[in-house]
Amino acid sequence: MSKKKCFICNNTLGMLKASCITKDGYLICGKDANRLDPSRPKNTYRVPIKLSKFISSHTANEIGDLLVISATVPYKEHPDNI
């Protein structure tokens, strides 16, 4: 059984770490999700419901564009293909 991973930082998502899912099925850890809101603390994993709904209404590519991830970062595998 494979571990679920954040598509941005590739960290394993455990039971105690918050995560969100994008419109197209990719997982994002709470730490990276909170990077979308500059007013959020940097080292927290708790994701507010409003931010979670925002993430679930966008695709992984759109989230990557909002976080300004360079094209040199390899795109992670889709969870359905694991």
GROMACS .gro file of C-alpha atoms in nm:
model
   82
    1MET     CA    1   0.000   0.000   0.000
    2SER     CA    2   0.148   0.331  -0.105
    3LYS     CA    3   0.160   0.634   0.117
    4LYS     CA    4  -0.033   0.945   0.022
    5LYS     CA    5   0.196   1.238  -0.057
    6CYS     CA    6   0.163   1.612  -0.109
    7PHE     CA    7   0.195   1.695  -0.478
    8ILE     CA    8   0.397   2.009  -0.401
    9CYS     CA    9   0.657   1.907  -0.142
   10ASN     CA   10   0.627   1.527  -0.180
   11ASN     CA   11   0.604   1.481   0.200
   12THR     CA   12   0.407   1.184   0.328
   13LEU     CA   13   0.067   1.278   0.468
   14GLY     CA   14   0.000   1.109   0.799
   15MET     CA   15  -0.309   1.095   1.015
   16LEU     CA   16  -0.202   1.393   1.224
   17LYS     CA   17  -0.126   1.624   0.933
   18ALA     CA   18  -0.409   1.815   0.772
   19SER     CA   19  -0.447   1.784   0.399
   20CYS     CA   20  -0.674   1.914   0.126
   21ILE     CA   21  -0.766   1.770  -0.210
   22THR     CA   22  -0.774   1.963  -0.535
   23LYS     CA   23  -1.053   1.956  -0.792
   24ASP     CA   24  -0.862   1.700  -0.998
   25GLY     CA   25  -0.776   1.469  -0.707
   26TYR     CA   26  -0.428   1.576  -0.597
   27LEU     CA   27  -0.345   1.604  -0.226
   28ILE     CA   28  -0.178   1.908  -0.070
   29CYS     CA   29  -0.042   1.918   0.286
   30GLY     CA   30  -0.163   2.175   0.535
   31LYS     CA   31   0.170   2.355   0.540
   32ASP     CA   32   0.164   2.415   0.163
   33ALA     CA   33  -0.209   2.493   0.169
   34ASN     CA   34  -0.147   2.769   0.421
   35ARG     CA   35   0.107   2.927   0.184
   36LEU     CA   36  -0.192   3.038  -0.026
   37ASP     CA   37  -0.302   3.275   0.253
   38PRO     CA   38  -0.022   3.512   0.360
   39SER     CA   39  -0.202   3.597   0.685
   40ARG     CA   40  -0.180   3.234   0.808
   41PRO     CA   41   0.109   3.124   1.035
   42LYS     CA   42   0.388   2.958   0.840
   43ASN     CA   43   0.438   2.647   1.054
   44THR     CA   44   0.082   2.533   1.111
   45TYR     CA   45  -0.090   2.233   0.956
   46ARG     CA   46  -0.446   2.337   1.047
   47VAL     CA   47  -0.638   2.446   0.737
   48PRO     CA   48  -0.947   2.666   0.774
   49ILE     CA   49  -1.265   2.547   0.600
   50LYS     CA   50  -1.271   2.856   0.374
   51LEU     CA   51  -0.921   2.780   0.245
   52SER     CA   52  -1.004   2.410   0.205
   53LYS     CA   53  -1.307   2.497  -0.010
   54PHE     CA   54  -1.091   2.733  -0.218
   55ILE     CA   55  -0.838   2.455  -0.283
   56SER     CA   56  -1.108   2.200  -0.371
   57SER     CA   57  -1.247   2.438  -0.635
   58HIS     CA   58  -0.911   2.466  -0.817
   59THR     CA   59  -0.695   2.218  -1.009
   60ALA     CA   60  -0.339   2.123  -0.912
   61ASN     CA   61  -0.202   2.332  -1.201
   62GLU     CA   62  -0.393   2.639  -1.081
   63ILE     CA   63  -0.268   2.590  -0.724
   64GLY     CA   64   0.087   2.550  -0.856
   65ASP     CA   65   0.050   2.875  -1.051
   66LEU     CA   66  -0.079   3.057  -0.742
   67LEU     CA   67   0.215   2.932  -0.537
   68VAL     CA   68   0.456   3.024  -0.819
   69ILE     CA   69   0.611   2.680  -0.851
   70SER     CA   70   0.871   2.680  -1.125
   71ALA     CA   71   0.830   2.447  -1.421
   72THR     CA   72   1.156   2.274  -1.326
   73VAL     CA   73   0.988   2.110  -1.025
   74PRO     CA   74   0.879   1.763  -1.140
   75TYR     CA   75   0.505   1.711  -1.129
   76LYS     CA   76   0.410   1.430  -0.892
   77GLU     CA   77   0.213   1.121  -0.987
   78HIS     CA   78  -0.164   1.140  -0.989
   79PRO     CA   79  -0.309   0.945  -0.693
   80ASP     CA   80  -0.522   0.726  -0.922
   81ASN     CA   81  -0.211   0.599  -1.100
   82ILE     CA   82  -0.032   0.479  -0.786
   0.00000   0.00000   0.00000
